[in-house]
Each structure stands twice: as C-alpha cells, then as structure tokens.
Amino acid sequence: TLPPCSQQCVPEFGPSTSTESFDLSVVASGLDSPRDLAFHPTPGIHLGNYSEGRTFHPTKGEELWVVNGNNHSISIVASLGTEYQTTISRRDRGYYHYMNNVTALAFNEVKSSNRLEAQDTFNFFAVCNDNLNDYIGAKEPNFFMGPTLYDTDVVNKRGKMNTVNRHGADCSDPADQCFFLHADMLHESPACVGIAHDPELLTAYGAVYWAFDTTGDRSGNGGQLVRFDFSQPHGPGSMDHSIASVRRYPDIKLYRDDFSHSHAGMIVHPGKRILFISNPGKNGGEVTAVRIDTGRYSRTAREEYPIFSNRLPSFEYSIYECTEEYTFASGIRNPSGMALSLDGERLFVAERAGKILALEVDSGTVLQTIDVSPMGYTTIGGMAVSPTSGDLYFVDIDASEVVKVEASDGECTYNSLLNSGYKSDIEFSQKEFSANCG
C-alpha cells in the first residue's frame, strides 16, 4: 500500500492546516436551516436601488443568495462584505409547492453565450426541493415535484411579473412586499437534494440543469441522475409544460445520506464537461464524476416512470444509458457541499461533519484539508466561491449561518500530482482527436 500524499497548500486555505492559521468569519446569521448558496452573476438586477420600502446599493459588493429549507425561502445578502450589507428574505407566493423544503439552487452564469437576447436565460436560477409534493403536510404526497426555474431580472423587465405582490399582480410598487413568480417547473425529480446548471452553448435558451433525484424508480435501490432542459420556459403566469426535455440516467446511481436536512453538491466543470456529484450513500461516501456528453438514447421513460409534466409529444421524456462515469474520490464521509476554484483546477468538497477538502481536478488527489468542526460547524451544506475574490463560503445547516473561510497569510503554492508526461500525452491525443474527428 502506498503511503498517503503529504498535505500541500492551496490559496483558498493558506499555508497551514491547523485551526490557528486560518480564520472563519460569519457573514450572515439568523437564517432558517440554510442548505445551499450561490453568488448572483449580476448583483442588483433583482433588487435594484429600492425594494419593499428599503434602499439597496447594487454597485457595492457582491450578492449572495441562500436557500432556507425550514421556511421555504431565499435570503438575499446584498452588498456582501461592505458597509451597505443587508439581507432580505423572499419566497414564491406558492412556496408550499415551488419551494417546499428547498435544498439547492444554481444560477445560469453564462454571460457571453451569443444566444438571442429574448431567449437567453442568463441570470435565471433553478431550485430543487427535498419533498414528495405534500404541500407542507396538507396533502398526500403525489410525487409531482421537480426543479423550479426563475428569472431574477426585475430591473430591466418591469411589468414582466418576475415578482408579484400578495394579490398576484406585478410587484411594481416599490413599497409592496414582493414574491417570486416561477418562469417554469418540471416534475420528474421528487425529493431532490442537488442541482447544477450546465454551461453548454448548444441549446437555444441555455436552460439545462442536472438534478440529484433521490427517488429513482422507487424500488428502494437509490436515486438517479436526471437532466432537465426547460427548452422554452413558459414564463411567469403560464402553466404550459409541453415544450421541454427530461432525460433519466438510471445507470448513474445516486444515494442520499440519512439526514432529514440534506444537501448534495453538484457542479459541471465547464472545460472538461464533467459533472461532479456528492454521492454520500455510495460506498461509504464518494464523489462521482460523469462525462455528461456521453450516454445514448435507450427508450421512452413514460411507461416506466408514469408521473411526468406533460403528455403531448413535444415533451420529451427519455431514458439514456451507457453513460461514462467513474469514482473521482472515495472515502469521503457524507460529502455535501461542493465548489470549483476560479481557475477550475481545484474542487472543494465538504464532509458534512466539518471537514473541507481541496482536491486536484486533474488527479483527484487531496491537496489540503481543513477542519472547521472545532469552531462549532458540524452540519456543512452548500459551498460557493466568490467570482471576484476566489474566497470560499459555506452554509452550516444547524448553525443557520453563512461562513467565509479567511485564508491565512503567507506564500502558498502546490505541485500537481498528475504525471506530467501522462498529462501532455492526453492533451496531445485530445488535440489529434478534435482535428481528425471533429
């Protein structure tokens, strides 16, 4: 057996693994069982300068969105890290369905996609909900549940009803309390604990998301990976789900943890086209990697999975098989949150109980680990990296806080653990393949 690789140093943690050499700062507290968080790609486009009788400063700092499972809401932390920082809570008027036990969110961050402006879903986000659609205990669950899509642009789309008041009219009065109004919803992943946007450039709207469906075929043998393409979102105020594409990948087995308040991180590496998934119940905990551009159509899913969004033929509901997957990292106890460094070279994976691992994307090797449990953080949920500073943030579910990892000072470098000759051979082969095969 080879000895474990020695710990190195990543800039997001700093030059030491001891708890005395990195700091944590609480940037938001008083949340309600936060499960996930993400930075808005265009701060200020939702709240503007004034909303719900409050003043905001859209040009000051970043904007962090946090989903709260217990009260089915989103907390928007505006002007993060500045003197103007403030938090506002907002939820869907029909939160009992569209944000019921909301567990994960993901933004479309692809700014320069060359899509038509009227079709581009840049600044949209989707959430998934860990619920079987019981309307918060008011009804028997019917499994008609899945990701909900929202357009956050209120500033440039006045009158489009991306937010509404309590009567359901456009939230145009700056003194009114505003609610989200969904742009679309699909219903093939009840009890979903993770979601990731796909930064692909081939679809017309860019509204492709991957979801961790914990129910699978309801046989009790784990869940499945599901790809949702909202295709042509119906927009606020409509209930037409006939134009969409949903693909199930039953050969990608996903297993949730045993906690009632769960989150499973997912992220697509934009350059490698690999989807990384926290898979807490598989083999004691692992990160599963999926080459999402592989897989082939096998058959319709309508007979084997009879609950779906629309019965018109324009709604695609398919089973895909022969998808390439592999174990990226194993021996990770209850992996939860996940984030990618700005340069795409390091994948951060949280163990729910309080450790955060930095893994090299090219080799899958652990570069450095920090332990935040001595500071009282033992239920880590989602993680996110600041798009401007590269700093790492996480939510703790039981503490109901957003926490920033403050890297310790000092020089911090690391050596790649991937064989350089092997890496150069792979790069050469990829170039040859692209040149000769397209």
Tab-separated table of C-alpha atoms in Angstrom:
chain	number	residue	atom	x	y	z
A	1	THR	CA	0.000	0.000	0.000
A	2	LEU	CA	1.349	3.389	-0.976
A	3	PRO	CA	1.621	5.986	1.795
A	4	PRO	CA	-0.832	8.903	1.608
A	5	CYS	CA	0.363	12.003	-0.161
A	6	SER	CA	1.550	14.762	2.144
A	7	GLN	CA	-0.675	17.803	2.544
A	8	GLN	CA	0.171	20.747	0.337
A	9	CYS	CA	-1.151	24.289	0.284
A	10	VAL	CA	-3.990	25.828	-1.680
A	11	PRO	CA	-4.548	29.595	-1.745
A	12	GLU	CA	-8.146	29.323	-0.529
A	13	PHE	CA	-6.941	27.791	2.782
A	14	GLY	CA	-3.448	29.174	3.303
A	15	PRO	CA	-0.088	27.589	4.216
A	16	SER	CA	-1.130	25.547	7.261
A	17	THR	CA	-3.839	23.063	8.177
A	18	SER	CA	-4.012	23.996	11.832
A	19	THR	CA	-7.115	25.796	13.077
A	20	GLU	CA	-4.942	28.636	14.358
A	21	SER	CA	-3.716	29.571	10.901
A	22	PHE	CA	-6.979	30.200	9.072
A	23	ASP	CA	-9.944	32.224	10.237
A	24	LEU	CA	-13.671	31.934	9.766
A	25	SER	CA	-15.957	34.941	9.651
A	26	VAL	CA	-19.736	34.825	9.881
A	27	VAL	CA	-21.162	36.940	7.069
A	28	ALA	CA	-24.859	36.169	7.649
A	29	SER	CA	-26.725	34.658	10.576
A	30	GLY	CA	-30.285	34.123	11.769
A	31	LEU	CA	-31.160	32.055	8.692
A	32	ASP	CA	-33.545	29.090	8.852
A	33	SER	CA	-31.812	25.802	8.099
A	34	PRO	CA	-29.817	27.077	5.095
A	35	ARG	CA	-28.966	24.291	2.654
A	36	ASP	CA	-27.144	25.938	-0.240
A	37	LEU	CA	-25.819	29.271	-1.510
A	38	ALA	CA	-24.703	30.853	-4.772
A	39	PHE	CA	-23.401	34.205	-5.971
A	40	HIS	CA	-25.699	36.128	-8.280
A	41	PRO	CA	-23.940	36.724	-11.621
A	42	THR	CA	-25.321	40.299	-11.899
A	43	PRO	CA	-25.722	41.929	-8.479
A	44	GLY	CA	-28.529	44.460	-8.258
A	45	ILE	CA	-30.552	43.240	-11.215
A	46	HIS	CA	-33.220	41.820	-8.920
A	47	LEU	CA	-33.487	44.327	-6.075
A	48	GLY	CA	-32.391	47.479	-7.867
A	49	ASN	CA	-31.957	50.588	-5.743
A	50	TYR	CA	-35.198	50.232	-3.837
A	51	SER	CA	-37.470	47.295	-2.987
A	52	GLU	CA	-40.068	46.587	-0.303
A	53	GLY	CA	-39.509	50.048	1.167
A	54	ARG	CA	-35.776	49.502	1.594
A	55	THR	CA	-32.747	51.071	-0.061
A	56	PHE	CA	-30.100	48.887	-1.711
A	57	HIS	CA	-26.728	49.674	-3.285
A	58	PRO	CA	-26.373	47.439	-6.366
A	59	THR	CA	-22.900	48.729	-7.279
A	60	LYS	CA	-21.445	47.942	-3.856
A	61	GLY	CA	-20.094	44.440	-3.318
A	62	GLU	CA	-21.327	41.031	-4.363
A	63	GLU	CA	-24.744	39.470	-3.867
A	64	LEU	CA	-25.141	36.075	-2.207
A	65	TRP	CA	-28.350	34.039	-2.424
A	66	VAL	CA	-29.081	31.419	0.260
A	67	VAL	CA	-31.901	28.848	0.276
A	68	ASN	CA	-33.612	28.135	3.608
A	69	GLY	CA	-35.237	24.727	3.915
A	70	ASN	CA	-37.287	25.306	7.028
A	71	ASN	CA	-39.222	28.366	5.892
A	72	HIS	CA	-39.035	27.622	2.146
A	73	SER	CA	-37.401	30.925	1.257
A	74	ILE	CA	-34.343	32.606	-0.216
A	75	SER	CA	-32.256	35.089	1.759
A	76	ILE	CA	-30.537	37.638	-0.469
A	77	VAL	CA	-27.394	39.069	1.105
A	78	ALA	CA	-26.857	42.309	-0.806
A	79	SER	CA	-23.631	44.353	-0.921
A	80	LEU	CA	-21.771	41.481	0.713
A	81	GLY	CA	-18.785	42.495	2.820
A	82	THR	CA	-19.376	46.241	2.553
A	83	GLU	CA	-20.796	48.829	4.928
A	84	TYR	CA	-24.032	48.595	2.961
A	85	GLN	CA	-24.527	44.856	3.510
A	86	THR	CA	-28.116	43.916	4.279
A	87	THR	CA	-30.287	40.819	3.954
A	88	ILE	CA	-33.811	40.494	2.610
A	89	SER	CA	-35.931	37.340	2.564
A	90	ARG	CA	-38.115	36.442	-0.390
A	91	ARG	CA	-40.057	33.393	-1.441
A	92	ASP	CA	-42.545	32.154	-4.005
A	93	ARG	CA	-46.176	33.053	-3.336
A	94	GLY	CA	-46.873	29.333	-3.829
A	95	TYR	CA	-43.862	28.272	-1.759
A	96	TYR	CA	-45.736	25.177	-0.497
A	97	HIS	CA	-45.167	23.646	-3.935
A	98	TYR	CA	-42.462	25.561	-5.784
A	99	MET	CA	-40.031	25.912	-2.852
A	100	ASN	CA	-41.181	23.187	-0.470
A	101	ASN	CA	-38.135	22.302	1.665
A	102	VAL	CA	-35.879	23.991	-0.889
A	103	THR	CA	-32.487	22.325	-0.773
A	104	ALA	CA	-30.287	23.548	-3.625
A	105	LEU	CA	-30.021	26.328	-6.189
A	106	ALA	CA	-27.944	27.076	-9.262
A	107	PHE	CA	-27.633	30.152	-11.489
A	108	ASN	CA	-27.105	30.361	-15.219
A	109	GLU	CA	-23.813	32.296	-15.129
A	110	VAL	CA	-23.006	32.095	-18.837
A	111	LYS	CA	-22.853	35.753	-19.812
A	112	SER	CA	-21.437	35.634	-23.345
A	113	SER	CA	-23.342	32.792	-24.996
A	114	ASN	CA	-24.297	34.580	-28.248
A	115	ARG	CA	-27.892	33.499	-27.711
A	116	LEU	CA	-30.731	35.761	-28.769
A	117	GLU	CA	-31.458	38.258	-26.021
A	118	ALA	CA	-35.125	37.273	-25.896
A	119	GLN	CA	-34.186	33.627	-25.373
A	120	ASP	CA	-31.076	33.777	-23.192
A	121	THR	CA	-31.692	32.587	-19.612
A	122	PHE	CA	-28.573	34.248	-18.202
A	123	ASN	CA	-29.413	35.442	-14.651
A	124	PHE	CA	-32.099	32.754	-14.270
A	125	PHE	CA	-31.760	30.248	-11.450
A	126	ALA	CA	-33.329	26.914	-10.585
A	127	VAL	CA	-34.023	25.318	-7.223
A	128	CYS	CA	-34.800	21.768	-6.269
A	129	ASN	CA	-36.868	20.641	-3.326
A	130	ASP	CA	-36.446	17.699	-0.963
A	131	ASN	CA	-40.128	16.867	-0.862
A	132	LEU	CA	-42.582	14.450	-2.481
A	133	ASN	CA	-45.104	17.254	-3.066
A	134	ASP	CA	-47.232	17.089	0.052
A	135	TYR	CA	-47.967	20.837	0.166
A	136	ILE	CA	-46.164	21.086	3.522
A	137	GLY	CA	-48.104	18.231	5.044
A	138	ALA	CA	-51.502	19.412	3.838
A	139	LYS	CA	-51.977	16.624	1.279
A	140	GLU	CA	-50.911	13.094	0.495
A	141	PRO	CA	-47.636	13.188	-1.495
A	142	ASN	CA	-48.178	12.627	-5.216
A	143	PHE	CA	-44.515	12.744	-6.384
A	144	PHE	CA	-45.326	15.550	-8.872
A	145	MET	CA	-42.243	17.552	-7.939
A	146	GLY	CA	-39.058	18.759	-9.569
A	147	PRO	CA	-36.890	21.826	-10.250
A	148	THR	CA	-38.409	25.293	-10.394
A	149	LEU	CA	-36.970	27.955	-12.711
A	150	TYR	CA	-36.968	31.717	-12.026
A	151	ASP	CA	-35.927	34.836	-13.907
A	152	THR	CA	-34.283	37.242	-11.456
A	153	ASP	CA	-34.203	40.275	-13.754
A	154	VAL	CA	-36.684	42.779	-12.376
A	155	VAL	CA	-34.788	45.999	-13.109
A	156	ASN	CA	-34.722	45.522	-16.900
A	157	LYS	CA	-38.032	43.684	-17.189
A	158	ARG	CA	-40.551	45.897	-15.461
A	159	GLY	CA	-44.071	44.607	-15.890
A	160	LYS	CA	-42.970	41.069	-16.794
A	161	MET	CA	-44.190	39.690	-13.445
A	162	ASN	CA	-40.913	38.096	-12.422
A	163	THR	CA	-42.034	39.218	-8.976
A	164	VAL	CA	-45.629	39.746	-7.870
A	165	ASN	CA	-47.390	41.296	-4.899
A	166	ARG	CA	-49.664	39.431	-2.496
A	167	HIS	CA	-52.582	39.794	-4.930
A	168	GLY	CA	-50.639	38.221	-7.805
A	169	ALA	CA	-50.128	41.434	-9.785
A	170	ASP	CA	-46.748	42.677	-10.952
A	171	CYS	CA	-44.779	43.972	-7.975
A	172	SER	CA	-44.330	47.458	-9.438
A	173	ASP	CA	-44.903	49.488	-6.273
A	174	PRO	CA	-41.500	49.768	-4.527
A	175	ALA	CA	-43.256	49.673	-1.160
A	176	ASP	CA	-45.040	46.358	-1.815
A	177	GLN	CA	-43.874	43.051	-0.431
A	178	CYS	CA	-42.656	41.041	-3.421
A	179	PHE	CA	-42.794	37.326	-4.148
A	180	PHE	CA	-41.037	35.240	-6.786
A	181	LEU	CA	-43.167	34.014	-9.672
A	182	HIS	CA	-41.731	30.983	-11.411
A	183	ALA	CA	-40.777	31.013	-15.072
A	184	ASP	CA	-41.190	27.243	-15.410
A	185	MET	CA	-41.273	23.993	-13.476
A	186	LEU	CA	-40.725	20.354	-14.340
A	187	HIS	CA	-41.827	17.437	-12.195
A	188	GLU	CA	-39.633	14.363	-12.594
A	189	SER	CA	-37.345	14.525	-9.530
A	190	PRO	CA	-39.199	14.462	-6.211
A	191	ALA	CA	-37.033	14.583	-3.098
A	192	CYS	CA	-34.210	16.312	-4.985
A	193	VAL	CA	-31.124	17.223	-2.930
A	194	GLY	CA	-28.756	18.718	-5.510
A	195	ILE	CA	-28.812	20.732	-8.736
A	196	ALA	CA	-26.258	22.203	-11.152
A	197	HIS	CA	-26.567	24.401	-14.219
A	198	ASP	CA	-24.971	23.114	-17.420
A	199	PRO	CA	-22.926	25.886	-19.114
A	200	GLU	CA	-23.392	24.293	-22.551
A	201	LEU	CA	-23.757	26.549	-25.597
A	202	LEU	CA	-25.819	24.349	-27.917
A	203	THR	CA	-29.402	24.841	-26.756
A	204	ALA	CA	-31.383	27.913	-27.734
A	205	TYR	CA	-32.195	29.072	-24.194
A	206	GLY	CA	-29.355	27.681	-22.085
A	207	ALA	CA	-31.790	26.313	-19.500
A	208	VAL	CA	-30.224	22.889	-18.907
A	209	TYR	CA	-29.866	21.666	-15.324
A	210	TRP	CA	-28.730	18.377	-13.770
A	211	ALA	CA	-30.508	17.110	-10.664
A	212	PHE	CA	-29.957	14.513	-7.930
A	213	ASP	CA	-33.287	12.636	-7.819
A	214	THR	CA	-33.256	10.519	-4.647
A	215	THR	CA	-36.390	8.513	-5.530
A	216	GLY	CA	-35.171	6.898	-8.753
A	217	ASP	CA	-37.582	4.165	-9.794
A	218	ARG	CA	-38.940	3.971	-6.227
A	219	SER	CA	-37.588	0.443	-5.807
A	220	GLY	CA	-35.537	1.456	-2.798
A	221	ASN	CA	-32.256	0.963	-4.650
A	222	GLY	CA	-31.074	4.567	-4.621
A	223	GLY	CA	-31.772	7.514	-6.860
A	224	GLN	CA	-30.759	8.627	-10.331
A	225	LEU	CA	-29.236	11.464	-12.265
A	226	VAL	CA	-31.780	13.481	-14.270
A	227	ARG	CA	-31.126	16.091	-16.953
A	228	PHE	CA	-33.715	18.847	-17.280
A	229	ASP	CA	-33.836	21.108	-20.325
A	230	PHE	CA	-36.597	23.661	-19.852
A	231	SER	CA	-36.125	24.194	-23.613
A	232	GLN	CA	-38.514	27.132	-23.945
A	233	PRO	CA	-39.566	28.340	-20.474
A	234	HIS	CA	-43.277	29.123	-20.403
A	235	GLY	CA	-42.687	32.348	-18.477
A	236	PRO	CA	-44.436	33.861	-15.445
A	237	GLY	CA	-48.166	33.277	-15.217
A	238	SER	CA	-48.315	30.231	-17.504
A	239	MET	CA	-48.614	26.524	-16.651
A	240	ASP	CA	-47.689	25.095	-20.060
A	241	HIS	CA	-45.045	22.379	-19.660
A	242	SER	CA	-45.371	20.903	-23.138
A	243	ILE	CA	-42.054	22.156	-24.551
A	244	ALA	CA	-39.244	20.606	-22.537
A	245	SER	CA	-36.844	17.692	-22.460
A	246	VAL	CA	-36.204	15.424	-19.479
A	247	ARG	CA	-33.691	12.595	-19.619
A	248	ARG	CA	-33.188	9.979	-16.939
A	249	TYR	CA	-29.850	8.207	-16.419
A	250	PRO	CA	-30.697	5.084	-14.387
A	251	ASP	CA	-27.167	3.719	-14.734
A	252	ILE	CA	-25.862	6.679	-12.691
A	253	LYS	CA	-26.833	5.529	-9.204
A	254	LEU	CA	-27.050	8.207	-6.542
A	255	TYR	CA	-27.598	7.570	-2.849
A	256	ARG	CA	-28.610	10.238	-0.354
A	257	ASP	CA	-27.459	10.456	3.256
A	258	ASP	CA	-29.614	9.586	6.273
A	259	PHE	CA	-30.274	13.158	7.378
A	260	SER	CA	-33.638	14.860	7.066
A	261	HIS	CA	-31.977	18.193	6.216
A	262	SER	CA	-29.724	17.258	3.324
A	263	HIS	CA	-27.741	18.779	0.521
A	264	ALA	CA	-25.632	17.112	-2.166
A	265	GLY	CA	-23.257	19.367	-4.078
A	266	MET	CA	-23.128	19.188	-7.868
A	267	ILE	CA	-21.071	21.186	-10.339
A	268	VAL	CA	-20.223	20.983	-14.042
A	269	HIS	CA	-16.615	21.671	-14.965
A	270	PRO	CA	-17.078	23.944	-17.995
A	271	GLY	CA	-13.861	22.984	-19.755
A	272	LYS	CA	-13.802	19.249	-19.108
A	273	ARG	CA	-17.572	18.720	-19.440
A	274	ILE	CA	-17.532	16.576	-16.316
A	275	LEU	CA	-20.304	16.685	-13.731
A	276	PHE	CA	-19.053	16.144	-10.182
A	277	ILE	CA	-21.659	14.863	-7.709
A	278	SER	CA	-21.524	14.394	-3.946
A	279	ASN	CA	-22.784	10.839	-3.505
A	280	PRO	CA	-22.950	10.388	0.279
A	281	GLY	CA	-24.634	6.992	0.439
A	282	LYS	CA	-22.475	5.208	-2.125
A	283	ASN	CA	-19.589	3.071	-0.845
A	284	GLY	CA	-19.407	4.997	2.407
A	285	GLY	CA	-19.296	8.360	0.633
A	286	GLU	CA	-17.712	9.375	-2.655
A	287	VAL	CA	-17.612	11.977	-5.381
A	288	THR	CA	-18.985	10.559	-8.610
A	289	ALA	CA	-17.807	12.024	-11.917
A	290	VAL	CA	-19.980	11.809	-15.041
A	291	ARG	CA	-18.956	12.615	-18.605
A	292	ILE	CA	-22.224	14.297	-19.401
A	293	ASP	CA	-21.806	14.393	-23.176
A	294	THR	CA	-21.750	10.595	-23.307
A	295	GLY	CA	-24.769	8.361	-22.998
A	296	ARG	CA	-27.218	7.295	-25.685
A	297	TYR	CA	-30.970	7.321	-26.072
A	298	SER	CA	-32.379	3.976	-24.975
A	299	ARG	CA	-36.174	4.278	-24.806
A	300	THR	CA	-39.048	6.410	-23.651
A	301	ALA	CA	-39.409	6.889	-19.910
A	302	ARG	CA	-43.183	7.335	-19.976
A	303	GLU	CA	-44.079	3.712	-19.253
A	304	GLU	CA	-41.531	3.019	-16.504
A	305	TYR	CA	-41.895	6.433	-14.877
A	306	PRO	CA	-45.580	7.341	-15.308
A	307	ILE	CA	-45.527	10.672	-13.439
A	308	PHE	CA	-44.304	13.444	-15.722
A	309	SER	CA	-45.027	17.027	-16.716
A	310	ASN	CA	-46.956	16.799	-19.969
A	311	ARG	CA	-48.374	14.116	-22.268
A	312	LEU	CA	-48.038	15.978	-25.565
A	313	PRO	CA	-45.394	14.577	-27.955
A	314	SER	CA	-43.478	17.878	-27.814
A	315	PHE	CA	-42.500	16.955	-24.265
A	316	GLU	CA	-39.515	14.595	-24.388
A	317	TYR	CA	-39.196	12.119	-21.535
A	318	SER	CA	-36.428	9.619	-22.223
A	319	ILE	CA	-34.080	7.093	-20.681
A	320	TYR	CA	-30.398	7.411	-21.557
A	321	GLU	CA	-27.870	4.654	-20.914
A	322	CYS	CA	-24.215	3.733	-21.496
A	323	THR	CA	-23.078	6.943	-19.800
A	324	GLU	CA	-19.445	7.157	-18.769
A	325	GLU	CA	-18.892	7.614	-15.031
A	326	TYR	CA	-16.121	6.963	-12.540
A	327	THR	CA	-15.307	7.472	-8.894
A	328	PHE	CA	-13.410	10.736	-8.657
A	329	ALA	CA	-12.715	10.491	-4.917
A	330	SER	CA	-13.664	7.919	-2.300
A	331	GLY	CA	-13.521	7.629	1.466
A	332	ILE	CA	-15.266	10.987	1.946
A	333	ARG	CA	-17.677	10.753	4.845
A	334	ASN	CA	-21.092	12.193	3.985
A	335	PRO	CA	-19.915	14.553	1.226
A	336	SER	CA	-22.213	17.553	0.992
A	337	GLY	CA	-21.298	20.967	-0.432
A	338	MET	CA	-19.115	21.386	-3.486
A	339	ALA	CA	-17.434	24.301	-5.268
A	340	LEU	CA	-14.847	24.842	-8.001
A	341	SER	CA	-11.911	27.231	-7.777
A	342	LEU	CA	-11.941	30.169	-10.183
A	343	ASP	CA	-9.200	28.639	-12.340
A	344	GLY	CA	-11.026	25.286	-12.433
A	345	GLU	CA	-8.042	23.408	-11.018
A	346	ARG	CA	-9.346	22.607	-7.519
A	347	LEU	CA	-12.591	21.022	-6.416
A	348	PHE	CA	-13.710	21.750	-2.866
A	349	VAL	CA	-15.792	19.065	-1.188
A	350	ALA	CA	-17.241	19.319	2.309
A	351	GLU	CA	-17.745	16.460	4.684
A	352	ARG	CA	-20.974	17.315	6.438
A	353	ALA	CA	-19.432	16.875	9.915
A	354	GLY	CA	-16.946	19.706	9.439
A	355	LYS	CA	-14.028	18.959	7.140
A	356	ILE	CA	-13.432	20.693	3.811
A	357	LEU	CA	-11.155	19.010	1.277
A	358	ALA	CA	-9.375	20.631	-1.657
A	359	LEU	CA	-8.861	18.086	-4.445
A	360	GLU	CA	-6.860	18.494	-7.611
A	361	VAL	CA	-9.233	18.209	-10.561
A	362	ASP	CA	-6.676	16.594	-12.861
A	363	SER	CA	-5.655	13.813	-10.468
A	364	GLY	CA	-8.435	13.525	-7.891
A	365	THR	CA	-5.849	13.763	-5.126
A	366	VAL	CA	-6.498	15.569	-1.858
A	367	LEU	CA	-4.200	18.582	-1.742
A	368	GLN	CA	-5.215	20.041	1.609
A	369	THR	CA	-7.867	19.602	4.276
A	370	ILE	CA	-9.171	21.970	6.915
A	371	ASP	CA	-11.411	21.108	9.851
A	372	VAL	CA	-13.979	23.685	10.931
A	373	SER	CA	-15.758	21.453	13.446
A	374	PRO	CA	-13.757	22.834	16.422
A	375	MET	CA	-15.441	26.180	15.662
A	376	GLY	CA	-18.850	24.529	16.015
A	377	TYR	CA	-19.644	23.888	12.342
A	378	THR	CA	-20.701	20.249	12.102
A	379	THR	CA	-23.531	20.352	9.543
A	380	ILE	CA	-21.992	21.886	6.427
A	381	GLY	CA	-24.332	22.256	3.483
A	382	GLY	CA	-23.603	24.028	0.211
A	383	MET	CA	-20.420	25.895	-0.696
A	384	ALA	CA	-19.618	28.661	-3.179
A	385	VAL	CA	-16.540	30.518	-4.386
A	386	SER	CA	-16.653	34.287	-4.796
A	387	PRO	CA	-16.409	35.163	-8.510
A	388	THR	CA	-14.288	38.221	-7.715
A	389	SER	CA	-12.030	37.269	-4.802
A	390	GLY	CA	-11.976	33.477	-5.084
A	391	ASP	CA	-12.763	33.169	-1.357
A	392	LEU	CA	-14.667	30.098	-0.194
A	393	TYR	CA	-18.030	30.374	1.576
A	394	PHE	CA	-20.248	27.695	3.124
A	395	VAL	CA	-23.528	27.373	4.990
A	396	ASP	CA	-23.935	25.456	8.218
A	397	ILE	CA	-27.417	23.984	8.438
A	398	ASP	CA	-27.854	23.778	12.205
A	399	ALA	CA	-25.965	26.994	12.995
A	400	SER	CA	-28.086	28.794	10.353
A	401	GLU	CA	-25.084	30.836	9.243
A	402	VAL	CA	-23.105	31.723	6.142
A	403	VAL	CA	-19.393	31.483	6.860
A	404	LYS	CA	-16.376	32.743	4.936
A	405	VAL	CA	-13.032	30.942	5.051
A	406	GLU	CA	-10.319	33.538	5.615
A	407	ALA	CA	-7.089	32.147	4.179
A	408	SER	CA	-4.011	32.583	6.341
A	409	ASP	CA	-1.254	34.905	5.147
A	410	GLY	CA	1.938	33.649	3.578
A	411	GLU	CA	3.174	32.145	0.340
A	412	CYS	CA	1.055	29.264	-0.842
A	413	THR	CA	1.834	27.034	-3.810
A	414	TYR	CA	1.423	23.374	-4.608
A	415	ASN	CA	2.775	20.908	-7.125
A	416	SER	CA	0.422	18.993	-9.391
A	417	LEU	CA	0.277	15.315	-8.510
A	418	LEU	CA	-0.570	14.302	-12.053
A	419	ASN	CA	2.242	12.719	-14.023
A	420	SER	CA	3.394	15.465	-16.395
A	421	GLY	CA	4.169	13.057	-19.217
A	422	TYR	CA	0.780	11.426	-18.951
A	423	LYS	CA	-0.907	14.826	-18.940
A	424	SER	CA	0.929	16.004	-22.047
A	425	ASP	CA	0.087	12.745	-23.854
A	426	ILE	CA	-3.583	13.168	-23.015
A	427	GLU	CA	-3.601	16.775	-24.223
A	428	PHE	CA	-1.877	15.763	-27.481
A	429	SER	CA	-4.369	12.935	-28.044
A	430	GLN	CA	-7.308	15.235	-27.425
A	431	LYS	CA	-5.999	17.750	-29.971
A	432	GLU	CA	-5.444	14.996	-32.537
A	433	PHE	CA	-8.899	13.595	-31.957
A	434	SER	CA	-10.509	17.042	-32.342
A	435	ALA	CA	-8.535	17.761	-35.506
A	436	ASN	CA	-9.326	14.452	-37.181
A	437	CYS	CA	-12.758	13.579	-35.836
A	438	GLY	CA	-14.322	16.951	-35.107
